[in-house]
Every structure is written in C-alpha cells, then in structure tokens.
Amino acid sequence: MDVLLELLIKLLSLTVIMIFLIGLLFVMLISVVYIAGYVYDSIFGNSFISLGHFISGKYPKIKNIPIVVKLWRKIQPKELYLRYETPLFTYCFSYTAISLLALVLPNENGMGIIVASALYLLFYFVGMARKCGRNEQYYEIILDNNIEFLKLSFLPLGFIITVLGFCFTITGMKVQELPLDFAIIGNTYASLMNYNDETNTLMLFLKLIVSGGLILILFYVISLPIQVISYFVISVINYFRKHKAGYIGLSKKFLGIVAYFLKNI
C-alpha cells in the first residue's frame, strides 16, 4: 500500500511538472506567434479589404463567386484581436520574440537586442493602428486595456520603491549602505536545487515553485524597459487623439504661410 501511494504521489508530481513546463513553453512561444501577426498587420493592415472594395466596384459579378465570398468573410475585421487584447503576453513574455529577432539582425557592438526591441514595439503599435485604427471605439478600448495593464504591472515596482524610500527617510541609510549579499541568495538556491531526495514530494514541489517563480520574475524584470517605453508611447497616442484638433489647425496655418511665401518668391 505504501509503495502504491508513493507511486501515485510521484505520478501526480510528474503530471504537475509536465503541465507547468507545457504552460511555460506556451507563454514563451505565444509572443512569437503574436509578432507574426504584428508584422502582417504593419505591412498589410486592412489593405485587402480596400482592395476587395475596389475590385468589387469594378467587377460586381465577382461577389457571386463562392470562393470569393468565403475569402471575403475571412478578411473582414473581427470583434476581438487576441494579439492586441492580451498585453500580459505582449509585454511580459516579449523577449522570446525579441531574442529571435535579434538572431536575425546583425549584432554590432551588442546593439542587436536593442534594435530588435525597437522593431518589436514598432511592429506592435503600427500593426495595432493599421488593423484597429479605423474603428475608433475599439482602438480606444485596446489602448485603455494596455495602459491599465501597464499601471497594474508597475505596482510591485512602485511598492518596493516606496518602501525603500520610506526606510531611507526614517533611518537615514544610503543605497550603498544596504546589506545586500546576492551570494547568499545564489548559495541558497543552489543548495535547494542540489537536494536530490526524490522521495520528498514536498521538496520536489518546492523546487518547481521556486524555479518557476524565478523564471517568471526574470521575464518580468527584463520586460520592464519595454513596458516603460510602451506606457510613454500609449500616453502620447492618447494625448494626440484627444487634443489633435489644435495641432492640426496650427499645422494648416503654418503650411498656408509657407505656401504664401513660396508663391511670392
């Protein structure tokens, strides 16, 4: 009976580990699938819909061809685009796609990852604008969704900074005086991972939780620069969407003045 129970516990542990690894692989690869959509949207947007309207206007009978009708239905705007509606995967797990981009790009002076990150954000925001920008209401919903997630994502960092700032103010301690010894953390983690008692199921679960937690924290930390830049970009987009009238009017006046002077030269 004890042997059967032990076997059952090990089987359960293995199942949990497999589910965790498959889930981790899924969230790591989803940004790769997403970026293919971003690139497609950046290049084509809704161009095929415009092309379809143009062709159907020239040749109305084409609307009656069954295969054309099926294709036309497939390229119609959707009510929901998951790649723009799930910013958790877009930002926190972005470096899987960014790393693949960096492998394709020339890496001169270590700038490959920076260029890849810039391209990732460029494809994301241009693709979003081209695919969803025509529907003002839906575009606003997506931007609000992104900005709300980023605010939520910054909360842990803001909490840590606030607590540290409070401690520094009360104690008068400086940053360089903090008793930080990362070797202790590394040694503790190494000791935990080197513990090989396979009969201790609790320890196996603890290893899984610690390893998974560290991986998720790592993904979060390395995605922070992307998140900060995205927050700025979305804030700029929202500002100009709400207050563009004055800037457009000023630009028209400036162009009118330039055109007047050019005519009189």
mmCIF file of C-alpha atoms in Angstrom, residues 174-186:
data_model
loop_
_atom_site.group_PDB
_atom_site.id
_atom_site.type_symbol
_atom_site.label_atom_id
_atom_site.label_comp_id
_atom_site.label_asym_id
_atom_site.label_seq_id
_atom_site.Cartn_x
_atom_site.Cartn_y
_atom_site.Cartn_z
ATOM 1 C CA LYS A 174 22.013 55.333 1.827
ATOM 2 C CA VAL A 175 21.608 52.877 -1.040
ATOM 3 C CA GLN A 176 25.284 51.868 -0.964
ATOM 4 C CA GLU A 177 24.917 51.026 2.733
ATOM 5 C CA LEU A 178 22.264 48.354 2.159
ATOM 6 C CA PRO A 179 23.451 44.952 3.422
ATOM 7 C CA LEU A 180 22.849 43.201 0.094
ATOM 8 C CA ASP A 181 24.718 39.943 -0.454
ATOM 9 C CA PHE A 182 23.482 38.236 -3.612
ATOM 10 C CA ALA A 183 25.914 35.364 -2.984
ATOM 11 C CA ILE A 184 23.681 34.247 -0.090
ATOM 12 C CA ILE A 185 20.667 34.107 -2.421
ATOM 13 C CA GLY A 186 22.682 32.184 -5.017
#
